[in-house]
PDB file of C-alpha atoms in Angstrom:
ATOM      1  CA  MET A  18      11.513  21.193  33.790  1.00  0.00           C
ATOM      2  CA  ASN A  19      11.495  22.003  30.102  1.00  0.00           C
ATOM      3  CA  ALA A  20      11.782  19.505  27.250  1.00  0.00           C
ATOM      4  CA  ASP A  21      15.411  20.384  26.511  1.00  0.00           C
ATOM      5  CA  SER A  22      16.662  19.473  29.975  1.00  0.00           C
ATOM      6  CA  ARG A  23      15.118  15.987  30.075  1.00  0.00           C
ATOM      7  CA  SER A  24      17.480  13.118  29.496  1.00  0.00           C
ATOM      8  CA  VAL A  25      16.490  10.745  26.771  1.00  0.00           C
ATOM      9  CA  THR A  26      17.190   7.092  27.286  1.00  0.00           C
ATOM     10  CA  PRO A  27      18.401   5.430  24.100  1.00  0.00           C
ATOM     11  CA  PRO A  28      16.317   2.499  22.915  1.00  0.00           C
ATOM     12  CA  ALA A  29      17.511  -0.965  23.835  1.00  0.00           C
ATOM     13  CA  PRO A  30      19.446  -2.695  21.066  1.00  0.00           C
ATOM     14  CA  ALA A  31      17.346  -5.032  18.959  1.00  0.00           C
ATOM     15  CA  THR A  32      17.776  -8.740  19.456  1.00  0.00           C
ATOM     16  CA  VAL A  33      19.240 -10.875  16.680  1.00  0.00           C
ATOM     17  CA  PRO A  34      15.839 -12.357  15.720  1.00  0.00           C
ATOM     18  CA  ALA A  35      14.375  -8.851  15.504  1.00  0.00           C
ATOM     19  CA  ARG A  36      17.254  -7.686  13.282  1.00  0.00           C
ATOM     20  CA  LEU A  37      16.771 -10.700  10.999  1.00  0.00           C
ATOM     21  CA  ALA A  38      12.993 -10.319  10.653  1.00  0.00           C
ATOM     22  CA  VAL A  39      13.047  -8.101   7.559  1.00  0.00           C
ATOM     23  CA  PRO A  40      15.674 -10.132   5.649  1.00  0.00           C
ATOM     24  CA  ALA A  41      13.707 -13.282   6.521  1.00  0.00           C
ATOM     25  CA  GLY A  42      10.505 -11.680   5.239  1.00  0.00           C
ATOM     26  CA  ILE A  43      12.169 -10.681   1.969  1.00  0.00           C
ATOM     27  CA  LEU A  44      13.556 -14.203   1.547  1.00  0.00           C
ATOM     28  CA  ALA A  45      10.111 -15.674   2.238  1.00  0.00           C
ATOM     29  CA  ALA A  46       8.595 -13.442  -0.473  1.00  0.00           C
ATOM     30  CA  VAL A  47      11.269 -14.424  -3.001  1.00  0.00           C
ATOM     31  CA  VAL A  48      10.939 -18.131  -2.166  1.00  0.00           C
ATOM     32  CA  GLY A  49       7.162 -17.803  -2.495  1.00  0.00           C
ATOM     33  CA  ALA A  50       7.489 -16.168  -5.915  1.00  0.00           C
ATOM     34  CA  PHE A  51       9.902 -18.845  -7.115  1.00  0.00           C
ATOM     35  CA  ALA A  52       7.615 -21.578  -5.734  1.00  0.00           C
ATOM     36  CA  TYR A  53       4.690 -20.125  -7.668  1.00  0.00           C
ATOM     37  CA  VAL A  54       6.684 -19.907 -10.913  1.00  0.00           C
ATOM     38  CA  ALA A  55       7.985 -23.432 -10.300  1.00  0.00           C
ATOM     39  CA  ALA A  56       4.420 -24.717  -9.916  1.00  0.00           C
ATOM     40  CA  VAL A  57       2.799 -22.733 -12.754  1.00  0.00           C
ATOM     41  CA  ASP A  58       4.854 -23.459 -15.864  1.00  0.00           C
ATOM     42  CA  PRO A  59       5.490 -20.332 -17.975  1.00  0.00           C
ATOM     43  CA  ASN A  60       6.260 -22.565 -20.970  1.00  0.00           C
ATOM     44  CA  GLU A  61       2.558 -23.364 -21.261  1.00  0.00           C
ATOM     45  CA  PRO A  62       0.616 -20.560 -22.966  1.00  0.00           C
ATOM     46  CA  GLY A  63      -2.063 -18.680 -21.099  1.00  0.00           C
ATOM     47  CA  HIS A  64      -0.565 -18.681 -17.609  1.00  0.00           C
ATOM     48  CA  TYR A  65       1.298 -15.375 -17.811  1.00  0.00           C
ATOM     49  CA  PRO A  66       0.919 -12.252 -19.967  1.00  0.00           C
ATOM     50  CA  VAL A  67       3.101 -11.868 -23.045  1.00  0.00           C
ATOM     51  CA  CYS A  68       5.803  -9.196 -22.991  1.00  0.00           C
ATOM     52  CA  PRO A  69       4.247  -6.071 -24.561  1.00  0.00           C
ATOM     53  CA  LEU A  70       7.494  -5.122 -26.339  1.00  0.00           C
ATOM     54  CA  LEU A  71       7.759  -8.600 -27.846  1.00  0.00           C
ATOM     55  CA  ARG A  72       4.097  -8.583 -28.868  1.00  0.00           C
ATOM     56  CA  VAL A  73       4.238  -5.142 -30.529  1.00  0.00           C
ATOM     57  CA  THR A  74       7.739  -5.114 -32.051  1.00  0.00           C
ATOM     58  CA  GLY A  75       8.904  -8.703 -32.094  1.00  0.00           C
ATOM     59  CA  LEU A  76      11.990  -7.663 -30.096  1.00  0.00           C
ATOM     60  CA  SER A  77      12.964  -9.327 -26.839  1.00  0.00           C
ATOM     61  CA  CYS A  78      13.480  -7.013 -23.873  1.00  0.00           C
ATOM     62  CA  PRO A  79      16.094  -7.799 -21.193  1.00  0.00           C
ATOM     63  CA  GLY A  80      13.383  -9.482 -19.111  1.00  0.00           C
ATOM     64  CA  CYS A  81      12.029 -11.756 -21.845  1.00  0.00           C
ATOM     65  CA  GLY A  82      12.499 -15.343 -20.775  1.00  0.00           C
ATOM     66  CA  GLY A  83      12.854 -14.358 -17.125  1.00  0.00           C
ATOM     67  CA  LEU A  84       9.898 -16.448 -15.965  1.00  0.00           C
ATOM     68  CA  ARG A  85      11.094 -19.460 -17.971  1.00  0.00           C
ATOM     69  CA  SER A  86      14.534 -18.903 -16.462  1.00  0.00           C
ATOM     70  CA  ALA A  87      13.101 -18.779 -12.932  1.00  0.00           C
ATOM     71  CA  HIS A  88      11.054 -21.931 -13.633  1.00  0.00           C
ATOM     72  CA  ALA A  89      14.099 -23.842 -14.844  1.00  0.00           C
ATOM     73  CA  PHE A  90      16.244 -22.472 -12.003  1.00  0.00           C
ATOM     74  CA  ALA A  91      13.654 -23.539  -9.423  1.00  0.00           C
ATOM     75  CA  HIS A  92      13.746 -27.039 -10.907  1.00  0.00           C
ATOM     76  CA  GLY A  93      17.559 -27.134 -10.732  1.00  0.00           C
ATOM     77  CA  ASP A  94      18.097 -26.905 -14.508  1.00  0.00           C
ATOM     78  CA  LEU A  95      20.827 -24.254 -14.676  1.00  0.00           C
ATOM     79  CA  VAL A  96      21.602 -24.763 -18.380  1.00  0.00           C
ATOM     80  CA  THR A  97      17.982 -24.145 -19.397  1.00  0.00           C
ATOM     81  CA  ALA A  98      17.778 -21.197 -16.998  1.00  0.00           C
ATOM     82  CA  LEU A  99      20.885 -19.633 -18.579  1.00  0.00           C
ATOM     83  CA  HIS A 100      19.507 -20.233 -22.060  1.00  0.00           C
ATOM     84  CA  ALA A 101      16.154 -18.639 -21.183  1.00  0.00           C
ATOM     85  CA  ASN A 102      17.704 -15.475 -19.711  1.00  0.00           C
ATOM     86  CA  ALA A 103      21.354 -15.353 -18.681  1.00  0.00           C
ATOM     87  CA  MET A 104      20.976 -11.895 -17.131  1.00  0.00           C
ATOM     88  CA  ALA A 105      18.183 -13.159 -14.887  1.00  0.00           C
ATOM     89  CA  VAL A 106      20.436 -15.941 -13.589  1.00  0.00           C
ATOM     90  CA  ALA A 107      23.125 -13.332 -12.897  1.00  0.00           C
ATOM     91  CA  ALA A 108      20.488 -11.326 -11.008  1.00  0.00           C
ATOM     92  CA  TYR A 109      19.589 -14.399  -8.920  1.00  0.00           C
ATOM     93  CA  ALA A 110      23.257 -14.763  -7.976  1.00  0.00           C
ATOM     94  CA  GLY A 111      23.526 -11.042  -7.235  1.00  0.00           C
ATOM     95  CA  PHE A 112      20.459 -11.192  -5.013  1.00  0.00           C
ATOM     96  CA  ALA A 113      21.905 -14.181  -3.132  1.00  0.00           C
ATOM     97  CA  VAL A 114      25.180 -12.342  -2.473  1.00  0.00           C
ATOM     98  CA  LEU A 115      23.503  -9.091  -1.389  1.00  0.00           C
ATOM     99  CA  TRP A 116      20.996 -10.911   0.800  1.00  0.00           C
ATOM    100  CA  THR A 117      23.783 -12.901   2.479  1.00  0.00           C
ATOM    101  CA  VAL A 118      25.774  -9.729   3.186  1.00  0.00           C
ATOM    102  CA  TRP A 119      22.593  -8.156   4.592  1.00  0.00           C
ATOM    103  CA  VAL A 120      21.923 -11.106   6.907  1.00  0.00           C
ATOM    104  CA  VAL A 121      25.503 -11.292   8.184  1.00  0.00           C
ATOM    105  CA  ARG A 122      25.657  -7.548   8.872  1.00  0.00           C
ATOM    106  CA  ALA A 123      22.199  -7.547  10.497  1.00  0.00           C
ATOM    107  CA  ALA A 124      23.117 -10.512  12.710  1.00  0.00           C
ATOM    108  CA  ARG A 125      26.229  -8.655  13.867  1.00  0.00           C
ATOM    109  CA  GLY A 126      24.217  -5.500  14.557  1.00  0.00           C
ATOM    110  CA  ARG A 127      25.940  -3.485  11.848  1.00  0.00           C
ATOM    111  CA  PRO A 128      24.059  -1.152   9.537  1.00  0.00           C
ATOM    112  CA  VAL A 129      23.458  -2.230   5.978  1.00  0.00           C
ATOM    113  CA  ARG A 130      24.011   0.460   3.406  1.00  0.00           C
ATOM    114  CA  ILE A 131      24.192  -0.356  -0.262  1.00  0.00           C
ATOM    115  CA  ASP A 132      25.159   2.714  -2.235  1.00  0.00           C
ATOM    116  CA  PRO A 133      26.817   1.560  -5.468  1.00  0.00           C
ATOM    117  CA  GLY A 134      27.298   5.052  -6.887  1.00  0.00           C
ATOM    118  CA  PRO A 135      26.906   6.125 -10.491  1.00  0.00           C
ATOM    119  CA  VAL A 136      29.674   4.089 -12.151  1.00  0.00           C
ATOM    120  CA  PRO A 137      28.339   0.627 -11.223  1.00  0.00           C
ATOM    121  CA  MET A 138      24.777   1.703 -12.041  1.00  0.00           C
ATOM    122  CA  TRP A 139      25.775   3.039 -15.472  1.00  0.00           C
ATOM    123  CA  THR A 140      27.794  -0.136 -16.041  1.00  0.00           C
ATOM    124  CA  LEU A 141      24.785  -2.280 -15.189  1.00  0.00           C
ATOM    125  CA  GLY A 142      22.601  -0.197 -17.498  1.00  0.00           C
ATOM    126  CA  ALA A 143      25.151  -0.526 -20.305  1.00  0.00           C
ATOM    127  CA  LEU A 144      25.344  -4.310 -19.794  1.00  0.00           C
ATOM    128  CA  LEU A 145      21.553  -4.598 -19.981  1.00  0.00           C
ATOM    129  CA  LEU A 146      21.508  -2.463 -23.129  1.00  0.00           C
ATOM    130  CA  VAL A 147      24.242  -4.536 -24.797  1.00  0.00           C
ATOM    131  CA  PHE A 148      22.494  -7.756 -23.736  1.00  0.00           C
ATOM    132  CA  THR A 149      19.223  -6.491 -25.221  1.00  0.00           C
ATOM    133  CA  VAL A 150      20.786  -5.412 -28.508  1.00  0.00           C
ATOM    134  CA  VAL A 151      22.914  -8.536 -28.939  1.00  0.00           C
ATOM    135  CA  ARG A 152      20.077 -10.963 -28.179  1.00  0.00           C
ATOM    136  CA  ASN A 153      17.986  -9.307 -30.923  1.00  0.00           C
ATOM    137  CA  LEU A 154      20.713  -9.593 -33.578  1.00  0.00           C
ATOM    138  CA  PRO A 155      20.881 -12.678 -35.814  1.00  0.00           C
ATOM    139  CA  SER A 156      24.312 -13.534 -34.385  1.00  0.00           C
ATOM    140  CA  GLY A 157      22.974 -13.308 -30.831  1.00  0.00           C
ATOM    141  CA  ALA A 158      19.952 -15.535 -31.357  1.00  0.00           C
ATOM    142  CA  TRP A 159      21.476 -18.041 -28.914  1.00  0.00           C
ATOM    143  CA  LEU A 160      20.598 -15.529 -26.139  1.00  0.00           C
ATOM    144  CA  LEU A 161      16.894 -15.620 -27.012  1.00  0.00           C
ATOM    145  CA  PRO A 162      14.554 -17.681 -24.823  1.00  0.00           C
TER     146      PRO A 162
END
């Protein structure tokens, strides 16, 4: 009997707990990161490195204030989190939506494929660029952390 004539038995479908293991692991990592930032206050100097772009140029990058935002968010202070970095808060919401879709599809045994295509990616890049430019203008100082 050669290898081409053998029948191959398909693998047994994964159980729901097995399909949810990776999303649960990702959530555990994110919760762990937020717990660490909640415990180690980024508002106190010396705990985290300074943004290199801010240190060299004095300009805030799109991520500046992200740790302060995560700290405030973890403590339930949404207003302070938005003030520290509004784009980071939008990213937290985006992560929550995508993770929820992932879990629901995995629980139902459906494949998860996220392929946004070029238009949404260019739009996101343009939003980050506009956010970065506006927050560094005198009129956009309210977006600075």
